[in-house]
């Protein structure tokens, strides 16, 4: 059974360290799972790490879906987090919901990740109201 957000909440409450690694392919995902990593992020950094770009800007939702579906398919336990790349949630909360739903349905991720601050709160609220778990990234970004 997959790790859930509630499992993360319990880990935090119990003072357990929470580890997350990034994977973009089957081999890396299997290594993460074998090592007991409870969460795997399929991030937009694949633009730099896998595709050879000098930023994350060229990464599309279809790219994330492709890689996240692989990671989801070959693992059974880790929480799989699908990054929402540049401009997939910036236009409107409805656009964000549509794109988050694609990640959930097509890539079978456990939750989606958005970067930003207070200004994305209405967007997060809309996505969560549809039953899609969100991890907000408010720290350093690529």
Tab-separated table of N, CA and C in Angstrom:
chain	number	residue	atom	x	y	z
A	1	UNK	N	0.839	-1.185	0.000
A	1	UNK	CA	0.000	0.000	0.000
A	1	UNK	C	0.888	1.254	0.000
A	2	UNK	N	0.488	2.240	-0.760
A	2	UNK	CA	1.269	3.474	-0.879
A	2	UNK	C	1.252	4.298	0.406
A	3	UNK	N	2.368	4.963	0.635
A	3	UNK	CA	2.452	5.966	1.687
A	3	UNK	C	1.460	7.076	1.322
A	4	UNK	N	0.830	7.653	2.328
A	4	UNK	CA	-0.160	8.710	2.095
A	4	UNK	C	0.254	9.999	2.802
A	5	UNK	N	-0.467	11.050	2.513
A	5	UNK	CA	-0.241	12.324	3.199
A	5	UNK	C	-0.453	12.140	4.705
A	6	UNK	N	-1.445	11.345	5.072
A	6	UNK	CA	-1.688	11.085	6.503
A	6	UNK	C	-0.483	10.392	7.141
A	7	UNK	N	0.155	9.495	6.401
A	7	UNK	CA	1.376	8.861	6.907
A	7	UNK	C	2.454	9.913	7.154
A	8	UNK	N	2.566	10.878	6.244
A	8	UNK	CA	3.526	11.974	6.428
A	8	UNK	C	3.199	12.769	7.692
A	9	UNK	N	1.911	13.041	7.905
A	9	UNK	CA	1.502	13.788	9.095
A	9	UNK	C	1.887	13.030	10.367
A	10	UNK	N	1.693	11.712	10.346
A	10	UNK	CA	2.061	10.889	11.505
A	10	UNK	C	3.574	10.877	11.696
A	11	UNK	N	4.323	10.761	10.603
A	11	UNK	CA	5.783	10.778	10.701
A	11	UNK	C	6.256	12.087	11.340
A	12	UNK	N	5.671	13.185	10.923
A	12	UNK	CA	6.047	14.487	11.483
A	12	UNK	C	5.704	14.549	12.969
A	13	UNK	N	4.494	14.118	13.305
A	13	UNK	CA	4.056	14.135	14.701
A	13	UNK	C	4.970	13.286	15.575
A	14	UNK	N	5.417	12.149	15.035
A	14	UNK	CA	6.276	11.227	15.784
A	14	UNK	C	7.751	11.623	15.748
A	15	UNK	N	8.068	12.713	15.048
A	15	UNK	CA	9.452	13.167	14.982
A	15	UNK	C	10.341	12.349	14.065
A	16	UNK	N	9.724	11.576	13.180
A	16	UNK	CA	10.499	10.776	12.230
A	16	UNK	C	10.964	11.652	11.072
A	17	UNK	N	12.193	11.446	10.619
A	17	UNK	CA	12.626	12.196	9.433
A	17	UNK	C	11.816	11.763	8.208
A	18	UNK	N	11.538	12.711	7.355
A	18	UNK	CA	10.820	12.419	6.111
A	18	UNK	C	11.794	12.614	4.959
A	19	UNK	N	11.978	11.563	4.195
A	19	UNK	CA	12.918	11.583	3.080
A	19	UNK	C	12.145	11.595	1.773
A	20	UNK	N	12.617	12.401	0.842
A	20	UNK	CA	12.039	12.429	-0.495
A	20	UNK	C	13.186	12.515	-1.491
A	21	UNK	N	13.119	11.717	-2.527
A	21	UNK	CA	14.097	11.792	-3.608
A	21	UNK	C	13.370	12.030	-4.917
A	22	UNK	N	14.131	12.430	-5.907
A	22	UNK	CA	13.578	12.659	-7.238
A	22	UNK	C	13.938	11.488	-8.133
A	23	UNK	N	12.980	11.042	-8.923
A	23	UNK	CA	13.224	9.994	-9.916
A	23	UNK	C	12.436	10.339	-11.167
A	24	UNK	N	13.005	9.967	-12.293
A	24	UNK	CA	12.359	10.249	-13.581
A	24	UNK	C	12.170	8.992	-14.427
A	25	UNK	N	12.684	7.853	-13.947
A	25	UNK	CA	12.671	6.635	-14.762
A	25	UNK	C	12.469	5.409	-13.880
A	26	UNK	N	12.267	4.264	-14.534
A	26	UNK	CA	11.969	3.027	-13.819
A	26	UNK	C	13.109	2.607	-12.902
A	27	UNK	N	14.329	2.645	-13.381
A	27	UNK	CA	15.457	2.183	-12.586
A	27	UNK	C	15.622	3.022	-11.316
A	28	UNK	N	15.609	4.334	-11.462
A	28	UNK	CA	15.762	5.216	-10.298
A	28	UNK	C	14.614	5.031	-9.310
A	29	UNK	N	13.412	4.884	-9.819
A	29	UNK	CA	12.249	4.689	-8.948
A	29	UNK	C	12.369	3.387	-8.166
A	30	UNK	N	12.820	2.331	-8.835
A	30	UNK	CA	12.988	1.044	-8.150
A	30	UNK	C	14.061	1.124	-7.072
A	31	UNK	N	15.143	1.828	-7.356
A	31	UNK	CA	16.210	2.007	-6.361
A	31	UNK	C	15.670	2.770	-5.152
A	32	UNK	N	14.920	3.831	-5.398
A	32	UNK	CA	14.325	4.605	-4.298
A	32	UNK	C	13.438	3.718	-3.434
A	33	UNK	N	12.589	2.948	-4.082
A	33	UNK	CA	11.677	2.091	-3.326
A	33	UNK	C	12.445	1.035	-2.542
A	34	UNK	N	13.439	0.412	-3.162
A	34	UNK	CA	14.234	-0.613	-2.480
A	34	UNK	C	14.970	-0.045	-1.269
A	35	UNK	N	15.325	1.228	-1.328
A	35	UNK	CA	16.021	1.884	-0.215
A	35	UNK	C	15.060	2.339	0.881
A	36	UNK	N	13.767	2.162	0.665
A	36	UNK	CA	12.779	2.544	1.673
A	36	UNK	C	12.402	4.011	1.666
A	37	UNK	N	12.675	4.699	0.567
A	37	UNK	CA	12.327	6.116	0.462
A	37	UNK	C	10.800	6.232	0.429
A	38	UNK	N	10.206	6.997	1.350
A	38	UNK	CA	8.746	7.045	1.416
A	38	UNK	C	8.069	7.941	0.385
A	39	UNK	N	8.841	8.813	-0.283
A	39	UNK	CA	8.227	9.719	-1.260
A	39	UNK	C	9.176	9.968	-2.419
A	40	UNK	N	8.610	9.961	-3.613
A	40	UNK	CA	9.370	10.243	-4.834
A	40	UNK	C	8.705	11.410	-5.546
A	41	UNK	N	9.512	12.410	-5.855
A	41	UNK	CA	9.047	13.551	-6.641
A	41	UNK	C	9.464	13.361	-8.086
A	42	UNK	N	8.517	13.480	-8.986
A	42	UNK	CA	8.831	13.569	-10.410
A	42	UNK	C	8.734	15.052	-10.725
A	43	UNK	N	9.894	15.700	-10.741
A	43	UNK	CA	9.936	17.148	-10.798
A	43	UNK	C	10.253	17.720	-12.159
A	44	UNK	N	9.979	19.015	-12.283
A	44	UNK	CA	10.275	19.698	-13.540
A	44	UNK	C	11.776	19.857	-13.768
A	45	UNK	N	12.577	19.533	-12.767
A	45	UNK	CA	14.029	19.536	-12.962
A	45	UNK	C	14.457	18.496	-13.983
A	46	UNK	N	13.542	17.640	-14.400
A	46	UNK	CA	13.872	16.698	-15.469
A	46	UNK	C	14.296	17.452	-16.725
A	47	UNK	N	13.867	18.683	-16.850
A	47	UNK	CA	14.300	19.497	-17.985
A	47	UNK	C	15.803	19.667	-18.025
A	48	UNK	N	16.417	19.834	-16.868
A	48	UNK	CA	17.866	20.003	-16.793
A	48	UNK	C	18.575	18.659	-16.672
A	49	UNK	N	18.042	17.766	-15.843
A	49	UNK	CA	18.713	16.505	-15.547
A	49	UNK	C	18.603	15.505	-16.695
A	50	UNK	N	17.429	15.397	-17.297
A	50	UNK	CA	17.184	14.393	-18.335
A	50	UNK	C	17.254	14.984	-19.738
A	51	UNK	N	16.650	16.148	-19.929
A	51	UNK	CA	16.520	16.709	-21.275
A	51	UNK	C	17.673	17.617	-21.686
A	52	UNK	N	18.513	18.020	-20.744
A	52	UNK	CA	19.670	18.842	-21.081
A	52	UNK	C	19.410	20.326	-21.249
A	53	UNK	N	18.272	20.809	-20.796
A	53	UNK	CA	17.985	22.242	-20.856
A	53	UNK	C	18.732	22.967	-19.737
A	54	UNK	N	18.815	24.277	-19.826
A	54	UNK	CA	19.474	25.035	-18.764
A	54	UNK	C	18.483	25.605	-17.750
A	55	UNK	N	17.212	25.244	-17.878
A	55	UNK	CA	16.194	25.655	-16.906
A	55	UNK	C	15.032	24.667	-16.968
A	56	UNK	N	14.056	24.900	-16.111
A	56	UNK	CA	12.859	24.049	-16.094
A	56	UNK	C	11.753	24.570	-17.013
A	57	UNK	N	11.933	25.744	-17.567
A	57	UNK	CA	10.880	26.396	-18.368
A	57	UNK	C	10.370	25.531	-19.528
A	58	UNK	N	11.231	24.819	-20.281
A	58	UNK	CA	10.716	24.044	-21.417
A	58	UNK	C	9.904	22.799	-21.050
A	59	UNK	N	9.897	22.409	-19.786
A	59	UNK	CA	9.199	21.186	-19.388
A	59	UNK	C	7.689	21.395	-19.484
A	60	UNK	N	7.017	20.452	-20.126
A	60	UNK	CA	5.567	20.529	-20.299
A	60	UNK	C	4.865	19.544	-19.369
A	61	UNK	N	3.577	19.710	-19.239
A	61	UNK	CA	2.783	18.774	-18.457
A	61	UNK	C	2.876	17.373	-19.050
A	62	UNK	N	2.888	17.265	-20.366
A	62	UNK	CA	3.013	15.948	-20.998
A	62	UNK	C	4.325	15.267	-20.624
A	63	UNK	N	5.410	16.030	-20.506
A	63	UNK	CA	6.684	15.448	-20.080
A	63	UNK	C	6.559	14.872	-18.670
A	64	UNK	N	5.992	15.662	-17.767
A	64	UNK	CA	5.839	15.200	-16.378
A	64	UNK	C	4.943	13.968	-16.331
A	65	UNK	N	3.851	13.987	-17.060
A	65	UNK	CA	2.937	12.839	-17.075
A	65	UNK	C	3.666	11.592	-17.558
A	66	UNK	N	4.426	11.706	-18.625
A	66	UNK	CA	5.159	10.555	-19.166
A	66	UNK	C	6.075	9.943	-18.101
A	67	UNK	N	6.891	10.772	-17.468
A	67	UNK	CA	7.855	10.262	-16.487
A	67	UNK	C	7.166	9.809	-15.198
A	68	UNK	N	6.169	10.537	-14.747
A	68	UNK	CA	5.472	10.166	-13.511
A	68	UNK	C	4.701	8.861	-13.674
A	69	UNK	N	4.156	8.625	-14.834
A	69	UNK	CA	3.436	7.366	-15.066
A	69	UNK	C	4.389	6.186	-14.948
A	70	UNK	N	5.599	6.332	-15.463
A	70	UNK	CA	6.601	5.266	-15.344
A	70	UNK	C	6.922	5.013	-13.872
A	71	UNK	N	7.210	6.083	-13.146
A	71	UNK	CA	7.562	5.955	-11.728
A	71	UNK	C	6.405	5.331	-10.946
A	72	UNK	N	5.193	5.749	-11.207
A	72	UNK	CA	4.019	5.180	-10.535
A	72	UNK	C	3.840	3.705	-10.865
A	73	UNK	N	4.053	3.366	-12.113
A	73	UNK	CA	3.825	1.995	-12.568
A	73	UNK	C	4.781	0.997	-11.931
A	74	UNK	N	6.030	1.383	-11.724
A	74	UNK	CA	7.031	0.420	-11.254
A	74	UNK	C	7.205	0.408	-9.735
A	75	UNK	N	6.451	1.228	-9.019
A	75	UNK	CA	6.539	1.246	-7.557
A	75	UNK	C	5.180	0.916	-6.947
A	76	UNK	N	5.218	0.467	-5.706
A	76	UNK	CA	3.964	0.157	-5.012
A	76	UNK	C	3.819	0.886	-3.685
A	77	UNK	N	4.922	1.308	-3.087
A	77	UNK	CA	4.843	1.888	-1.747
A	77	UNK	C	5.036	3.404	-1.672
A	78	UNK	N	6.024	3.991	-2.322
A	78	UNK	CA	6.252	5.434	-2.105
A	78	UNK	C	5.083	6.309	-2.565
A	79	UNK	N	4.911	7.412	-1.857
A	79	UNK	CA	4.017	8.479	-2.290
A	79	UNK	C	4.647	9.086	-3.541
A	80	UNK	N	3.892	9.198	-4.614
A	80	UNK	CA	4.419	9.761	-5.859
A	80	UNK	C	3.855	11.166	-6.025
A	81	UNK	N	4.764	12.123	-6.138
A	81	UNK	CA	4.387	13.529	-6.252
A	81	UNK	C	4.684	13.999	-7.668
A	82	UNK	N	3.680	14.505	-8.340
A	82	UNK	CA	3.843	15.027	-9.693
A	82	UNK	C	3.949	16.542	-9.675
A	83	UNK	N	5.051	17.042	-10.176
A	83	UNK	CA	5.273	18.485	-10.233
A	83	UNK	C	4.396	19.098	-11.321
A	84	UNK	N	3.845	20.245	-11.035
A	84	UNK	CA	3.103	20.993	-12.046
A	84	UNK	C	4.048	22.041	-12.616
A	85	UNK	N	4.459	21.854	-13.867
A	85	UNK	CA	5.479	22.746	-14.429
A	85	UNK	C	4.966	24.153	-14.745
A	86	UNK	N	5.905	24.966	-15.161
A	86	UNK	CA	5.686	26.371	-15.497
A	86	UNK	C	4.426	26.565	-16.340
A	87	UNK	N	3.594	27.499	-15.912
A	87	UNK	CA	2.372	27.926	-16.600
A	87	UNK	C	1.256	26.877	-16.640
A	88	UNK	N	1.343	25.831	-15.826
A	88	UNK	CA	0.247	24.859	-15.790
A	88	UNK	C	-0.763	25.165	-14.696
A	89	UNK	N	-0.471	26.184	-13.876
A	89	UNK	CA	-1.415	26.558	-12.819
A	89	UNK	C	-1.484	28.066	-12.601
A	90	UNK	N	-0.876	28.828	-13.485
A	90	UNK	CA	-0.766	30.279	-13.295
A	90	UNK	C	-1.917	31.084	-13.883
A	91	UNK	N	-2.620	30.548	-14.857
A	91	UNK	CA	-3.649	31.324	-15.548
A	91	UNK	C	-4.921	31.444	-14.714
A	92	UNK	N	-5.357	30.320	-14.142
A	92	UNK	CA	-6.572	30.347	-13.324
A	92	UNK	C	-6.641	29.090	-12.464
A	93	UNK	N	-7.404	29.134	-11.379
A	93	UNK	CA	-7.607	27.926	-10.587
A	93	UNK	C	-8.250	26.791	-11.392
A	94	UNK	N	-9.112	27.137	-12.348
A	94	UNK	CA	-9.747	26.089	-13.170
A	94	UNK	C	-8.729	25.406	-14.078
A	95	UNK	N	-7.825	26.191	-14.664
A	95	UNK	CA	-6.754	25.616	-15.477
A	95	UNK	C	-5.902	24.687	-14.613
A	96	UNK	N	-5.595	25.123	-13.408
A	96	UNK	CA	-4.792	24.315	-12.493
A	96	UNK	C	-5.495	23.005	-12.158
A	97	UNK	N	-6.798	23.073	-11.903
A	97	UNK	CA	-7.559	21.867	-11.593
A	97	UNK	C	-7.543	20.897	-12.764
A	98	UNK	N	-7.756	21.395	-13.961
A	98	UNK	CA	-7.734	20.539	-15.151
A	98	UNK	C	-6.389	19.829	-15.280
A	99	UNK	N	-5.308	20.564	-15.087
A	99	UNK	CA	-3.975	19.980	-15.227
A	99	UNK	C	-3.641	19.029	-14.081
A	100	UNK	N	-4.060	19.370	-12.870
A	100	UNK	CA	-3.839	18.471	-11.737
A	100	UNK	C	-4.608	17.162	-11.933
A	101	UNK	N	-5.817	17.262	-12.468
A	101	UNK	CA	-6.612	16.061	-12.740
A	101	UNK	C	-5.919	15.172	-13.765
A	102	UNK	N	-5.303	15.773	-14.767
A	102	UNK	CA	-4.551	14.977	-15.749
A	102	UNK	C	-3.410	14.219	-15.075
A	103	UNK	N	-2.704	14.881	-14.184
A	103	UNK	CA	-1.611	14.202	-13.474
A	103	UNK	C	-2.139	13.028	-12.658
A	104	UNK	N	-3.246	13.224	-11.970
A	104	UNK	CA	-3.823	12.151	-11.156
A	104	UNK	C	-4.302	10.991	-12.030
A	105	UNK	N	-5.010	11.303	-13.105
A	105	UNK	CA	-5.607	10.257	-13.929
A	105	UNK	C	-4.607	9.579	-14.858
A	106	UNK	N	-3.802	10.352	-15.543
A	106	UNK	CA	-2.912	9.790	-16.557
A	106	UNK	C	-1.602	9.266	-15.978
A	107	UNK	N	-1.081	9.929	-14.964
A	107	UNK	CA	0.201	9.517	-14.394
A	107	UNK	C	0.032	8.724	-13.103
A	108	UNK	N	-1.173	8.747	-12.547
A	108	UNK	CA	-1.474	8.024	-11.307
A	108	UNK	C	-0.588	8.477	-10.143
A	109	UNK	N	-0.347	9.786	-10.059
A	109	UNK	CA	0.416	10.308	-8.928
A	109	UNK	C	-0.459	10.323	-7.676
A	110	UNK	N	0.182	10.415	-6.527
A	110	UNK	CA	-0.532	10.470	-5.252
A	110	UNK	C	-0.992	11.883	-4.926
A	111	UNK	N	-0.228	12.865	-5.388
A	111	UNK	CA	-0.547	14.267	-5.150
A	111	UNK	C	0.230	15.116	-6.150
A	112	UNK	N	-0.090	16.393	-6.186
A	112	UNK	CA	0.592	17.311	-7.101
A	112	UNK	C	1.362	18.348	-6.289
A	113	UNK	N	2.390	18.932	-6.913
A	113	UNK	CA	3.208	19.948	-6.251
A	113	UNK	C	3.170	21.236	-7.048
A	114	UNK	N	2.925	22.329	-6.343
A	114	UNK	CA	2.932	23.667	-6.937
A	114	UNK	C	3.961	24.510	-6.199
A	115	UNK	N	4.598	25.415	-6.915
A	115	UNK	CA	5.544	26.346	-6.302
A	115	UNK	C	4.895	27.716	-6.202
A	116	UNK	N	5.171	28.390	-5.115
A	116	UNK	CA	4.647	29.739	-4.973
A	116	UNK	C	4.417	30.099	-3.526
A	117	UNK	N	3.784	31.215	-3.331
A	117	UNK	CA	3.505	31.701	-1.987
A	117	UNK	C	2.021	31.887	-1.780
A	118	UNK	N	1.704	32.884	-1.012
A	118	UNK	CA	0.320	33.162	-0.643
A	118	UNK	C	-0.589	33.366	-1.861
A	119	UNK	N	-0.031	33.879	-2.936
A	119	UNK	CA	-0.834	34.169	-4.129
A	119	UNK	C	-1.431	32.928	-4.776
A	120	UNK	N	-0.880	31.734	-4.507
A	120	UNK	CA	-1.462	30.533	-5.116
A	120	UNK	C	-2.459	29.842	-4.190
A	121	UNK	N	-2.750	30.436	-3.037
A	121	UNK	CA	-3.702	29.829	-2.098
A	121	UNK	C	-5.066	29.544	-2.736
A	122	UNK	N	-5.656	30.469	-3.518
A	122	UNK	CA	-6.946	30.150	-4.152
A	122	UNK	C	-6.843	28.971	-5.130
A	123	UNK	N	-5.710	28.856	-5.787
A	123	UNK	CA	-5.500	27.748	-6.721
A	123	UNK	C	-5.418	26.432	-5.961
A	124	UNK	N	-4.666	26.426	-4.886
A	124	UNK	CA	-4.551	25.216	-4.067
A	124	UNK	C	-5.914	24.840	-3.498
A	125	UNK	N	-6.653	25.830	-3.031
A	125	UNK	CA	-7.991	25.578	-2.485
A	125	UNK	C	-8.889	24.921	-3.530
A	126	UNK	N	-8.825	25.386	-4.767
A	126	UNK	CA	-9.665	24.816	-5.834
A	126	UNK	C	-9.284	23.369	-6.118
A	127	UNK	N	-7.997	23.094	-6.196
A	127	UNK	CA	-7.536	21.729	-6.482
A	127	UNK	C	-7.929	20.788	-5.345
A	128	UNK	N	-7.688	21.207	-4.120
A	128	UNK	CA	-8.010	20.374	-2.956
A	128	UNK	C	-9.514	20.152	-2.844
A	129	UNK	N	-10.314	21.157	-3.197
A	129	UNK	CA	-11.773	21.007	-3.112
A	129	UNK	C	-12.289	19.932	-4.060
A	130	UNK	N	-11.502	19.603	-5.070
A	130	UNK	CA	-11.878	18.537	-6.002
A	130	UNK	C	-11.349	17.177	-5.554
A	131	UNK	N	-10.687	17.149	-4.401
A	131	UNK	CA	-10.205	15.877	-3.866
A	131	UNK	C	-8.791	15.509	-4.269
A	132	UNK	N	-8.044	16.458	-4.797
A	132	UNK	CA	-6.668	16.196	-5.220
A	132	UNK	C	-5.724	16.751	-4.156
A	133	UNK	N	-4.917	15.883	-3.539
A	133	UNK	CA	-3.960	16.370	-2.544
A	133	UNK	C	-2.875	17.234	-3.193
A	134	UNK	N	-2.470	18.284	-2.474
A	134	UNK	CA	-1.467	19.226	-2.974
A	134	UNK	C	-0.329	19.339	-1.972
A	135	UNK	N	0.881	19.366	-2.496
A	135	UNK	CA	2.054	19.744	-1.709
A	135	UNK	C	2.517	21.077	-2.262
A	136	UNK	N	2.525	22.069	-1.417
A	136	UNK	CA	2.970	23.394	-1.846
A	136	UNK	C	4.454	23.542	-1.548
A	137	UNK	N	5.186	24.063	-2.508
A	137	UNK	CA	6.628	24.280	-2.383
A	137	UNK	C	6.826	25.777	-2.206
A	138	UNK	N	7.253	26.166	-1.007
A	138	UNK	CA	7.389	27.593	-0.731
A	138	UNK	C	8.836	28.010	-0.490
A	139	UNK	N	9.779	27.090	-0.654
A	139	UNK	CA	11.182	27.403	-0.402
A	139	UNK	C	11.930	27.776	-1.661
A	140	UNK	N	13.208	27.418	-1.680
A	140	UNK	CA	14.044	27.688	-2.843
A	140	UNK	C	13.526	26.932	-4.054
A	141	UNK	N	13.640	27.538	-5.202
A	141	UNK	CA	13.199	26.908	-6.446
A	141	UNK	C	14.356	26.909	-7.436
A	142	UNK	N	14.299	26.015	-8.429
A	142	UNK	CA	15.417	25.935	-9.393
A	142	UNK	C	15.628	27.227	-10.156
